[in-house]
């Protein structure tokens, strides 16, 4: 592999940090999401009331894995593993507790500054997501969140604060995490469940449009602060297969997947709304207000690289009654050629190669895999976690990534598996769905010592990095 290749690992602020009300941090919309298998259903319910009800629910994100108070030890573990990159996110309400504050929260700025200084000391390149499922509550309450122009301005100001304070430490910036999942779980990406909205789809696409504008504005402003910054788009990706060779199903795959898989990235990378999206809006009575100024902004401020998460593939048919499987914001028909995780996500390393090829052919810009991994139940036995299934999963995906690079000529600049350390699952709020190289002694009910224990996969990946991908 290229010597510069960014072998890393990933996390997000809301899933690891905890300290949700420490040192002036304000409430974030994700703080209202309870833990447990019903999480996505609860936050998507029209009756969801945006209240914290500790008598009825647990809120595991409030503690995360207490990275906020343990970050020095955790980063030391990253260094010992030999990570070259760490993909992380910043909690917006730690910097601007209410989103609209006159001044940023100095304690929040200092927290990330300490992190970046430490990473620099250990020669670990930060890859920073500015917004990973994280909208300050006050912006939702007072400004209608992403459905207002004001939120765009507050986001730009927040990003400017980050750029000015961290420009000597951070080069890679990702504006929004999985910007394309808004149609599935809008509370995550847009900080609003739109449960009672009459024209939900229109509101979601208007909010997404505002995020796309915000992303371009941030890129434009960021380049004036530091022309060496590299900006990335980020989408949840998958390989999609039609159920059979019936042309009707093949067409259905294309029709179904493009508004989900490609729409946002197409705008962020090419700089304009694709025709299929315009047609989709027409056919579904979605009225987006896009003026000339917006068009110029989008056109002139596209990203430098595209990043994505990849966990599984999906099977699509026009009409079906086959067995279904679940997944990462996408569910579909069971694929008989694949096995699945305990959460029923289909494991498909070949799909990653397909996905890399499709994205590279379409965009022709460098790609970064910023999430890939397996959520499983790990068992701590005699002080050890023998997670061979995780090693197997990552190994097969690294192999297909390498095939895409060496045999297909795809330009991949980094790989940051999900996750460095066990954290709170986004879709279920469970701790027991573990992804990390490092085990955290904490259960779904908040019990545990929070002790960190490197798993077998931690040492395996250490050697992968050391050998630059030659020893898998
Ligand atoms: C992605 C998110 O959707 O998938 C992460 O960017 C999330 O935040 C990851 O944790 C895995 O999903 P889950 O629901 O298993 O945590």
PDB file of N, CA and C in Angstrom, residues 235-329:
ATOM      1  N   UNK A 235     -21.404   9.406   2.911  1.00  0.00           N
ATOM      2  CA  UNK A 235     -22.705   8.759   2.743  1.00  0.00           C
ATOM      3  C   UNK A 235     -22.667   7.344   3.289  1.00  0.00           C
ATOM      4  N   UNK A 236     -23.834   6.868   3.699  1.00  0.00           N
ATOM      5  CA  UNK A 236     -23.968   5.442   4.014  1.00  0.00           C
ATOM      6  C   UNK A 236     -24.034   4.732   2.672  1.00  0.00           C
ATOM      7  N   UNK A 237     -23.157   3.747   2.456  1.00  0.00           N
ATOM      8  CA  UNK A 237     -23.110   3.076   1.153  1.00  0.00           C
ATOM      9  C   UNK A 237     -23.421   1.595   1.272  1.00  0.00           C
ATOM     10  N   UNK A 238     -23.669   1.024   0.141  1.00  0.00           N
ATOM     11  CA  UNK A 238     -23.917  -0.410   0.102  1.00  0.00           C
ATOM     12  C   UNK A 238     -23.716  -0.893  -1.329  1.00  0.00           C
ATOM     13  N   UNK A 239     -23.608  -2.204  -1.493  1.00  0.00           N
ATOM     14  CA  UNK A 239     -23.721  -2.760  -2.840  1.00  0.00           C
ATOM     15  C   UNK A 239     -25.166  -3.233  -2.935  1.00  0.00           C
ATOM     16  N   UNK A 240     -25.827  -2.926  -4.036  1.00  0.00           N
ATOM     17  CA  UNK A 240     -27.227  -3.337  -4.178  1.00  0.00           C
ATOM     18  C   UNK A 240     -27.335  -4.336  -5.321  1.00  0.00           C
ATOM     19  N   UNK A 241     -28.012  -5.455  -5.077  1.00  0.00           N
ATOM     20  CA  UNK A 241     -28.203  -6.480  -6.112  1.00  0.00           C
ATOM     21  C   UNK A 241     -29.683  -6.586  -6.423  1.00  0.00           C
ATOM     22  N   UNK A 242     -29.976  -6.798  -7.696  1.00  0.00           N
ATOM     23  CA  UNK A 242     -31.374  -7.076  -7.997  1.00  0.00           C
ATOM     24  C   UNK A 242     -31.631  -8.545  -7.637  1.00  0.00           C
ATOM     25  N   UNK A 243     -32.842  -8.850  -7.225  1.00  0.00           N
ATOM     26  CA  UNK A 243     -33.149 -10.182  -6.706  1.00  0.00           C
ATOM     27  C   UNK A 243     -32.853 -11.294  -7.718  1.00  0.00           C
ATOM     28  N   UNK A 244     -33.113 -11.007  -8.989  1.00  0.00           N
ATOM     29  CA  UNK A 244     -32.831 -11.999 -10.029  1.00  0.00           C
ATOM     30  C   UNK A 244     -32.571 -11.249 -11.336  1.00  0.00           C
ATOM     31  N   UNK A 245     -32.462 -12.010 -12.438  1.00  0.00           N
ATOM     32  CA  UNK A 245     -32.114 -11.329 -13.688  1.00  0.00           C
ATOM     33  C   UNK A 245     -33.352 -10.796 -14.424  1.00  0.00           C
ATOM     34  N   UNK A 246     -34.470 -10.787 -13.757  1.00  0.00           N
ATOM     35  CA  UNK A 246     -35.647 -10.154 -14.341  1.00  0.00           C
ATOM     36  C   UNK A 246     -35.353  -8.658 -14.533  1.00  0.00           C
ATOM     37  N   UNK A 247     -35.410  -8.171 -15.779  1.00  0.00           N
ATOM     38  CA  UNK A 247     -35.079  -6.762 -16.026  1.00  0.00           C
ATOM     39  C   UNK A 247     -35.883  -5.797 -15.166  1.00  0.00           C
ATOM     40  N   UNK A 248     -37.076  -6.198 -14.815  1.00  0.00           N
ATOM     41  CA  UNK A 248     -37.921  -5.338 -13.992  1.00  0.00           C
ATOM     42  C   UNK A 248     -37.271  -5.120 -12.618  1.00  0.00           C
ATOM     43  N   UNK A 249     -36.680  -6.167 -12.096  1.00  0.00           N
ATOM     44  CA  UNK A 249     -36.006  -6.044 -10.798  1.00  0.00           C
ATOM     45  C   UNK A 249     -34.700  -5.263 -10.914  1.00  0.00           C
ATOM     46  N   UNK A 250     -34.045  -5.468 -12.040  1.00  0.00           N
ATOM     47  CA  UNK A 250     -32.795  -4.727 -12.279  1.00  0.00           C
ATOM     48  C   UNK A 250     -33.072  -3.220 -12.319  1.00  0.00           C
ATOM     49  N   UNK A 251     -34.125  -2.871 -13.024  1.00  0.00           N
ATOM     50  CA  UNK A 251     -34.507  -1.456 -13.108  1.00  0.00           C
ATOM     51  C   UNK A 251     -34.914  -0.937 -11.725  1.00  0.00           C
ATOM     52  N   UNK A 252     -35.663  -1.756 -11.016  1.00  0.00           N
ATOM     53  CA  UNK A 252     -36.121  -1.350  -9.682  1.00  0.00           C
ATOM     54  C   UNK A 252     -34.930  -1.011  -8.777  1.00  0.00           C
ATOM     55  N   UNK A 253     -33.879  -1.819  -8.911  1.00  0.00           N
ATOM     56  CA  UNK A 253     -32.682  -1.574  -8.103  1.00  0.00           C
ATOM     57  C   UNK A 253     -32.146  -0.161  -8.376  1.00  0.00           C
ATOM     58  N   UNK A 254     -32.056   0.181  -9.647  1.00  0.00           N
ATOM     59  CA  UNK A 254     -31.533   1.508 -10.000  1.00  0.00           C
ATOM     60  C   UNK A 254     -32.461   2.610  -9.480  1.00  0.00           C
ATOM     61  N   UNK A 255     -33.747   2.414  -9.718  1.00  0.00           N
ATOM     62  CA  UNK A 255     -34.705   3.450  -9.322  1.00  0.00           C
ATOM     63  C   UNK A 255     -34.740   3.635  -7.816  1.00  0.00           C
ATOM     64  N   UNK A 256     -34.682   2.515  -7.110  1.00  0.00           N
ATOM     65  CA  UNK A 256     -34.803   2.589  -5.662  1.00  0.00           C
ATOM     66  C   UNK A 256     -33.546   3.154  -5.002  1.00  0.00           C
ATOM     67  N   UNK A 257     -32.415   2.780  -5.534  1.00  0.00           N
ATOM     68  CA  UNK A 257     -31.188   3.113  -4.825  1.00  0.00           C
ATOM     69  C   UNK A 257     -30.669   4.527  -5.117  1.00  0.00           C
ATOM     70  N   UNK A 258     -30.989   5.090  -6.270  1.00  0.00           N
ATOM     71  CA  UNK A 258     -30.270   6.337  -6.591  1.00  0.00           C
ATOM     72  C   UNK A 258     -30.629   7.506  -5.671  1.00  0.00           C
ATOM     73  N   UNK A 259     -31.914   7.642  -5.289  1.00  0.00           N
ATOM     74  CA  UNK A 259     -32.251   8.763  -4.402  1.00  0.00           C
ATOM     75  C   UNK A 259     -31.642   8.564  -3.017  1.00  0.00           C
ATOM     76  N   UNK A 260     -31.383   7.312  -2.676  1.00  0.00           N
ATOM     77  CA  UNK A 260     -30.772   7.062  -1.376  1.00  0.00           C
ATOM     78  C   UNK A 260     -29.244   7.094  -1.457  1.00  0.00           C
ATOM     79  N   UNK A 261     -28.693   6.296  -2.355  1.00  0.00           N
ATOM     80  CA  UNK A 261     -27.238   6.122  -2.386  1.00  0.00           C
ATOM     81  C   UNK A 261     -26.482   7.314  -2.948  1.00  0.00           C
ATOM     82  N   UNK A 262     -27.036   7.889  -4.001  1.00  0.00           N
ATOM     83  CA  UNK A 262     -26.223   8.849  -4.762  1.00  0.00           C
ATOM     84  C   UNK A 262     -26.642  10.305  -4.688  1.00  0.00           C
ATOM     85  N   UNK A 263     -27.926  10.561  -4.399  1.00  0.00           N
ATOM     86  CA  UNK A 263     -28.429  11.916  -4.552  1.00  0.00           C
ATOM     87  C   UNK A 263     -27.556  12.986  -3.851  1.00  0.00           C
ATOM     88  N   UNK A 264     -27.329  12.820  -2.536  1.00  0.00           N
ATOM     89  CA  UNK A 264     -26.594  13.869  -1.814  1.00  0.00           C
ATOM     90  C   UNK A 264     -25.145  13.955  -2.288  1.00  0.00           C
ATOM     91  N   UNK A 265     -24.505  12.791  -2.444  1.00  0.00           N
ATOM     92  CA  UNK A 265     -23.105  12.790  -2.883  1.00  0.00           C
ATOM     93  C   UNK A 265     -22.986  13.383  -4.288  1.00  0.00           C
ATOM     94  N   UNK A 266     -23.959  13.110  -5.154  1.00  0.00           N
ATOM     95  CA  UNK A 266     -23.928  13.694  -6.504  1.00  0.00           C
ATOM     96  C   UNK A 266     -23.855  15.221  -6.426  1.00  0.00           C
ATOM     97  N   UNK A 267     -24.653  15.797  -5.528  1.00  0.00           N
ATOM     98  CA  UNK A 267     -24.655  17.260  -5.397  1.00  0.00           C
ATOM     99  C   UNK A 267     -23.322  17.733  -4.818  1.00  0.00           C
ATOM    100  N   UNK A 268     -22.849  17.047  -3.782  1.00  0.00           N
ATOM    101  CA  UNK A 268     -21.622  17.513  -3.112  1.00  0.00           C
ATOM    102  C   UNK A 268     -20.370  17.326  -3.971  1.00  0.00           C
ATOM    103  N   UNK A 269     -20.407  16.345  -4.865  1.00  0.00           N
ATOM    104  CA  UNK A 269     -19.207  16.059  -5.654  1.00  0.00           C
ATOM    105  C   UNK A 269     -19.271  16.711  -7.040  1.00  0.00           C
ATOM    106  N   UNK A 270     -20.478  16.677  -7.641  1.00  0.00           N
ATOM    107  CA  UNK A 270     -20.583  17.256  -8.989  1.00  0.00           C
ATOM    108  C   UNK A 270     -21.016  18.718  -8.971  1.00  0.00           C
ATOM    109  N   UNK A 271     -21.677  19.113  -7.879  1.00  0.00           N
ATOM    110  CA  UNK A 271     -22.041  20.520  -7.738  1.00  0.00           C
ATOM    111  C   UNK A 271     -23.394  20.893  -8.300  1.00  0.00           C
ATOM    112  N   UNK A 272     -24.226  19.927  -8.609  1.00  0.00           N
ATOM    113  CA  UNK A 272     -25.582  20.279  -9.083  1.00  0.00           C
ATOM    114  C   UNK A 272     -26.536  19.119  -8.824  1.00  0.00           C
ATOM    115  N   UNK A 273     -27.811  19.456  -8.792  1.00  0.00           N
ATOM    116  CA  UNK A 273     -28.841  18.425  -8.588  1.00  0.00           C
ATOM    117  C   UNK A 273     -28.969  17.577  -9.848  1.00  0.00           C
ATOM    118  N   UNK A 274     -28.875  16.261  -9.715  1.00  0.00           N
ATOM    119  CA  UNK A 274     -29.013  15.402 -10.904  1.00  0.00           C
ATOM    120  C   UNK A 274     -30.449  15.407 -11.440  1.00  0.00           C
ATOM    121  N   UNK A 275     -30.573  15.138 -12.733  1.00  0.00           N
ATOM    122  CA  UNK A 275     -31.908  15.157 -13.357  1.00  0.00           C
ATOM    123  C   UNK A 275     -32.872  14.175 -12.698  1.00  0.00           C
ATOM    124  N   UNK A 276     -32.369  12.966 -12.336  1.00  0.00           N
ATOM    125  CA  UNK A 276     -33.294  11.990 -11.744  1.00  0.00           C
ATOM    126  C   UNK A 276     -33.899  12.551 -10.459  1.00  0.00           C
ATOM    127  N   UNK A 277     -33.129  13.371  -9.701  1.00  0.00           N
ATOM    128  CA  UNK A 277     -33.656  13.944  -8.455  1.00  0.00           C
ATOM    129  C   UNK A 277     -34.725  14.987  -8.777  1.00  0.00           C
ATOM    130  N   UNK A 278     -34.449  15.791  -9.802  1.00  0.00           N
ATOM    131  CA  UNK A 278     -35.450  16.810 -10.173  1.00  0.00           C
ATOM    132  C   UNK A 278     -36.770  16.136 -10.561  1.00  0.00           C
ATOM    133  N   UNK A 279     -36.642  15.044 -11.302  1.00  0.00           N
ATOM    134  CA  UNK A 279     -37.848  14.308 -11.711  1.00  0.00           C
ATOM    135  C   UNK A 279     -38.554  13.719 -10.490  1.00  0.00           C
ATOM    136  N   UNK A 280     -37.754  13.182  -9.578  1.00  0.00           N
ATOM    137  CA  UNK A 280     -38.338  12.590  -8.371  1.00  0.00           C
ATOM    138  C   UNK A 280     -39.138  13.650  -7.608  1.00  0.00           C
ATOM    139  N   UNK A 281     -38.570  14.851  -7.495  1.00  0.00           N
ATOM    140  CA  UNK A 281     -39.254  15.923  -6.760  1.00  0.00           C
ATOM    141  C   UNK A 281     -40.563  16.296  -7.478  1.00  0.00           C
ATOM    142  N   UNK A 282     -40.485  16.389  -8.799  1.00  0.00           N
ATOM    143  CA  UNK A 282     -41.692  16.719  -9.579  1.00  0.00           C
ATOM    144  C   UNK A 282     -42.786  15.681  -9.344  1.00  0.00           C
ATOM    145  N   UNK A 283     -42.382  14.410  -9.469  1.00  0.00           N
ATOM    146  CA  UNK A 283     -43.368  13.332  -9.373  1.00  0.00           C
ATOM    147  C   UNK A 283     -43.962  13.188  -7.973  1.00  0.00           C
ATOM    148  N   UNK A 284     -43.236  13.637  -6.981  1.00  0.00           N
ATOM    149  CA  UNK A 284     -43.708  13.469  -5.601  1.00  0.00           C
ATOM    150  C   UNK A 284     -44.145  14.782  -4.949  1.00  0.00           C
ATOM    151  N   UNK A 285     -44.430  15.762  -5.813  1.00  0.00           N
ATOM    152  CA  UNK A 285     -44.905  17.080  -5.320  1.00  0.00           C
ATOM    153  C   UNK A 285     -43.984  17.677  -4.267  1.00  0.00           C
ATOM    154  N   UNK A 286     -42.708  17.547  -4.502  1.00  0.00           N
ATOM    155  CA  UNK A 286     -41.757  18.137  -3.554  1.00  0.00           C
ATOM    156  C   UNK A 286     -41.248  19.435  -4.153  1.00  0.00           C
ATOM    157  N   UNK A 287     -41.545  20.492  -3.461  1.00  0.00           N
ATOM    158  CA  UNK A 287     -41.185  21.800  -3.985  1.00  0.00           C
ATOM    159  C   UNK A 287     -39.952  22.298  -3.234  1.00  0.00           C
ATOM    160  N   UNK A 288     -38.813  22.255  -3.894  1.00  0.00           N
ATOM    161  CA  UNK A 288     -37.588  22.756  -3.271  1.00  0.00           C
ATOM    162  C   UNK A 288     -37.329  24.149  -3.805  1.00  0.00           C
ATOM    163  N   UNK A 289     -36.971  25.036  -2.905  1.00  0.00           N
ATOM    164  CA  UNK A 289     -36.702  26.395  -3.389  1.00  0.00           C
ATOM    165  C   UNK A 289     -35.194  26.507  -3.597  1.00  0.00           C
ATOM    166  N   UNK A 290     -34.797  26.430  -4.869  1.00  0.00           N
ATOM    167  CA  UNK A 290     -33.359  26.503  -5.170  1.00  0.00           C
ATOM    168  C   UNK A 290     -33.146  27.716  -6.074  1.00  0.00           C
ATOM    169  N   UNK A 291     -32.504  28.730  -5.559  1.00  0.00           N
ATOM    170  CA  UNK A 291     -32.326  29.920  -6.400  1.00  0.00           C
ATOM    171  C   UNK A 291     -30.958  29.910  -7.108  1.00  0.00           C
ATOM    172  N   UNK A 292     -30.755  30.901  -7.941  1.00  0.00           N
ATOM    173  CA  UNK A 292     -29.524  30.965  -8.746  1.00  0.00           C
ATOM    174  C   UNK A 292     -28.275  31.010  -7.866  1.00  0.00           C
ATOM    175  N   UNK A 293     -28.402  31.767  -6.804  1.00  0.00           N
ATOM    176  CA  UNK A 293     -27.263  31.905  -5.879  1.00  0.00           C
ATOM    177  C   UNK A 293     -26.875  30.545  -5.290  1.00  0.00           C
ATOM    178  N   UNK A 294     -27.901  29.765  -4.919  1.00  0.00           N
ATOM    179  CA  UNK A 294     -27.649  28.410  -4.378  1.00  0.00           C
ATOM    180  C   UNK A 294     -26.898  27.573  -5.411  1.00  0.00           C
ATOM    181  N   UNK A 295     -27.356  27.671  -6.637  1.00  0.00           N
ATOM    182  CA  UNK A 295     -26.764  26.836  -7.700  1.00  0.00           C
ATOM    183  C   UNK A 295     -25.284  27.166  -7.868  1.00  0.00           C
ATOM    184  N   UNK A 296     -24.972  28.450  -7.837  1.00  0.00           N
ATOM    185  CA  UNK A 296     -23.569  28.872  -8.000  1.00  0.00           C
ATOM    186  C   UNK A 296     -22.736  28.398  -6.813  1.00  0.00           C
ATOM    187  N   UNK A 297     -23.325  28.531  -5.634  1.00  0.00           N
ATOM    188  CA  UNK A 297     -22.618  28.100  -4.417  1.00  0.00           C
ATOM    189  C   UNK A 297     -22.287  26.599  -4.494  1.00  0.00           C
ATOM    190  N   UNK A 298     -23.272  25.801  -4.860  1.00  0.00           N
ATOM    191  CA  UNK A 298     -23.060  24.345  -4.926  1.00  0.00           C
ATOM    192  C   UNK A 298     -22.023  23.997  -5.995  1.00  0.00           C
ATOM    193  N   UNK A 299     -22.118  24.680  -7.105  1.00  0.00           N
ATOM    194  CA  UNK A 299     -21.235  24.396  -8.243  1.00  0.00           C
ATOM    195  C   UNK A 299     -19.770  24.712  -7.910  1.00  0.00           C
ATOM    196  N   UNK A 300     -19.576  25.836  -7.215  1.00  0.00           N
ATOM    197  CA  UNK A 300     -18.194  26.300  -6.993  1.00  0.00           C
ATOM    198  C   UNK A 300     -17.517  25.724  -5.759  1.00  0.00           C
ATOM    199  N   UNK A 301     -18.265  25.000  -4.960  1.00  0.00           N
ATOM    200  CA  UNK A 301     -17.671  24.541  -3.700  1.00  0.00           C
ATOM    201  C   UNK A 301     -17.944  23.063  -3.466  1.00  0.00           C
ATOM    202  N   UNK A 302     -17.327  22.264  -4.294  1.00  0.00           N
ATOM    203  CA  UNK A 302     -17.505  20.809  -4.183  1.00  0.00           C
ATOM    204  C   UNK A 302     -16.389  20.231  -3.307  1.00  0.00           C
ATOM    205  N   UNK A 303     -16.555  18.969  -2.928  1.00  0.00           N
ATOM    206  CA  UNK A 303     -15.603  18.349  -1.993  1.00  0.00           C
ATOM    207  C   UNK A 303     -14.336  17.865  -2.707  1.00  0.00           C
ATOM    208  N   UNK A 304     -13.322  17.547  -1.899  1.00  0.00           N
ATOM    209  CA  UNK A 304     -12.054  17.030  -2.444  1.00  0.00           C
ATOM    210  C   UNK A 304     -12.018  15.508  -2.476  1.00  0.00           C
ATOM    211  N   UNK A 305     -12.706  14.896  -1.515  1.00  0.00           N
ATOM    212  CA  UNK A 305     -12.732  13.428  -1.479  1.00  0.00           C
ATOM    213  C   UNK A 305     -14.115  12.972  -1.040  1.00  0.00           C
ATOM    214  N   UNK A 306     -14.419  11.720  -1.309  1.00  0.00           N
ATOM    215  CA  UNK A 306     -15.705  11.175  -0.866  1.00  0.00           C
ATOM    216  C   UNK A 306     -15.448  10.082   0.151  1.00  0.00           C
ATOM    217  N   UNK A 307     -16.139  10.164   1.278  1.00  0.00           N
ATOM    218  CA  UNK A 307     -15.978   9.100   2.270  1.00  0.00           C
ATOM    219  C   UNK A 307     -17.321   8.411   2.464  1.00  0.00           C
ATOM    220  N   UNK A 308     -17.258   7.205   2.967  1.00  0.00           N
ATOM    221  CA  UNK A 308     -18.513   6.460   3.128  1.00  0.00           C
ATOM    222  C   UNK A 308     -18.379   5.359   4.176  1.00  0.00           C
ATOM    223  N   UNK A 309     -19.553   4.933   4.654  1.00  0.00           N
ATOM    224  CA  UNK A 309     -19.597   3.771   5.543  1.00  0.00           C
ATOM    225  C   UNK A 309     -20.049   2.585   4.705  1.00  0.00           C
ATOM    226  N   UNK A 310     -19.531   1.424   5.023  1.00  0.00           N
ATOM    227  CA  UNK A 310     -19.967   0.207   4.338  1.00  0.00           C
ATOM    228  C   UNK A 310     -20.018  -0.927   5.362  1.00  0.00           C
ATOM    229  N   UNK A 311     -21.196  -1.491   5.523  1.00  0.00           N
ATOM    230  CA  UNK A 311     -21.355  -2.603   6.467  1.00  0.00           C
ATOM    231  C   UNK A 311     -21.884  -3.866   5.804  1.00  0.00           C
ATOM    232  N   UNK A 312     -22.647  -3.724   4.760  1.00  0.00           N
ATOM    233  CA  UNK A 312     -23.443  -4.835   4.232  1.00  0.00           C
ATOM    234  C   UNK A 312     -23.934  -4.506   2.823  1.00  0.00           C
ATOM    235  N   UNK A 313     -24.568  -5.502   2.188  1.00  0.00           N
ATOM    236  CA  UNK A 313     -25.186  -5.238   0.888  1.00  0.00           C
ATOM    237  C   UNK A 313     -26.693  -5.467   0.999  1.00  0.00           C
ATOM    238  N   UNK A 314     -27.413  -5.067  -0.040  1.00  0.00           N
ATOM    239  CA  UNK A 314     -28.868  -5.270  -0.018  1.00  0.00           C
ATOM    240  C   UNK A 314     -29.342  -5.915  -1.322  1.00  0.00           C
ATOM    241  N   UNK A 315     -30.499  -6.553  -1.243  1.00  0.00           N
ATOM    242  CA  UNK A 315     -31.110  -7.184  -2.414  1.00  0.00           C
ATOM    243  C   UNK A 315     -32.454  -6.496  -2.652  1.00  0.00           C
ATOM    244  N   UNK A 316     -32.693  -6.156  -3.920  1.00  0.00           N
ATOM    245  CA  UNK A 316     -33.892  -5.375  -4.245  1.00  0.00           C
ATOM    246  C   UNK A 316     -34.748  -6.101  -5.277  1.00  0.00           C
ATOM    247  N   UNK A 317     -36.064  -6.065  -5.095  1.00  0.00           N
ATOM    248  CA  UNK A 317     -36.996  -6.584  -6.102  1.00  0.00           C
ATOM    249  C   UNK A 317     -38.209  -5.667  -6.153  1.00  0.00           C
ATOM    250  N   UNK A 318     -38.921  -5.695  -7.281  1.00  0.00           N
ATOM    251  CA  UNK A 318     -40.090  -4.807  -7.385  1.00  0.00           C
ATOM    252  C   UNK A 318     -41.203  -5.286  -6.457  1.00  0.00           C
ATOM    253  N   UNK A 319     -41.457  -6.573  -6.527  1.00  0.00           N
ATOM    254  CA  UNK A 319     -42.451  -7.139  -5.615  1.00  0.00           C
ATOM    255  C   UNK A 319     -41.836  -8.360  -4.996  1.00  0.00           C
ATOM    256  N   UNK A 320     -42.023  -8.537  -3.711  1.00  0.00           N
ATOM    257  CA  UNK A 320     -41.392  -9.711  -3.112  1.00  0.00           C
ATOM    258  C   UNK A 320     -42.133 -10.156  -1.867  1.00  0.00           C
ATOM    259  N   UNK A 321     -41.941 -11.441  -1.592  1.00  0.00           N
ATOM    260  CA  UNK A 321     -42.475 -11.965  -0.333  1.00  0.00           C
ATOM    261  C   UNK A 321     -41.442 -12.889   0.315  1.00  0.00           C
ATOM    262  N   UNK A 322     -40.162 -12.634  -0.042  1.00  0.00           N
ATOM    263  CA  UNK A 322     -39.090 -13.438   0.525  1.00  0.00           C
ATOM    264  C   UNK A 322     -38.768 -12.990   1.950  1.00  0.00           C
ATOM    265  N   UNK A 323     -37.930 -13.807   2.610  1.00  0.00           N
ATOM    266  CA  UNK A 323     -37.515 -13.487   3.973  1.00  0.00           C
ATOM    267  C   UNK A 323     -36.714 -12.181   3.975  1.00  0.00           C
ATOM    268  N   UNK A 324     -36.918 -11.368   5.003  1.00  0.00           N
ATOM    269  CA  UNK A 324     -36.224 -10.081   5.071  1.00  0.00           C
ATOM    270  C   UNK A 324     -35.076 -10.112   6.074  1.00  0.00           C
ATOM    271  N   UNK A 325     -34.126  -9.199   5.905  1.00  0.00           N
ATOM    272  CA  UNK A 325     -33.058  -9.019   6.889  1.00  0.00           C
ATOM    273  C   UNK A 325     -33.015  -7.536   7.259  1.00  0.00           C
ATOM    274  N   UNK A 326     -32.391  -7.232   8.388  1.00  0.00           N
ATOM    275  CA  UNK A 326     -32.327  -5.832   8.787  1.00  0.00           C
ATOM    276  C   UNK A 326     -30.965  -5.259   8.430  1.00  0.00           C
ATOM    277  N   UNK A 327     -30.700  -4.041   8.896  1.00  0.00           N
ATOM    278  CA  UNK A 327     -29.402  -3.482   8.553  1.00  0.00           C
ATOM    279  C   UNK A 327     -29.230  -2.055   8.960  1.00  0.00           C
ATOM    280  N   UNK A 328     -28.148  -1.513   8.460  1.00  0.00           N
ATOM    281  CA  UNK A 328     -27.735  -0.178   8.794  1.00  0.00           C
ATOM    282  C   UNK A 328     -28.533   0.829   7.976  1.00  0.00           C
ATOM    283  N   UNK A 329     -29.664   1.241   8.459  1.00  0.00           N
ATOM    284  CA  UNK A 329     -30.555   2.187   7.786  1.00  0.00           C
ATOM    285  C   UNK A 329     -31.161   1.589   6.521  1.00  0.00           C
TER     286      UNK A 329
END
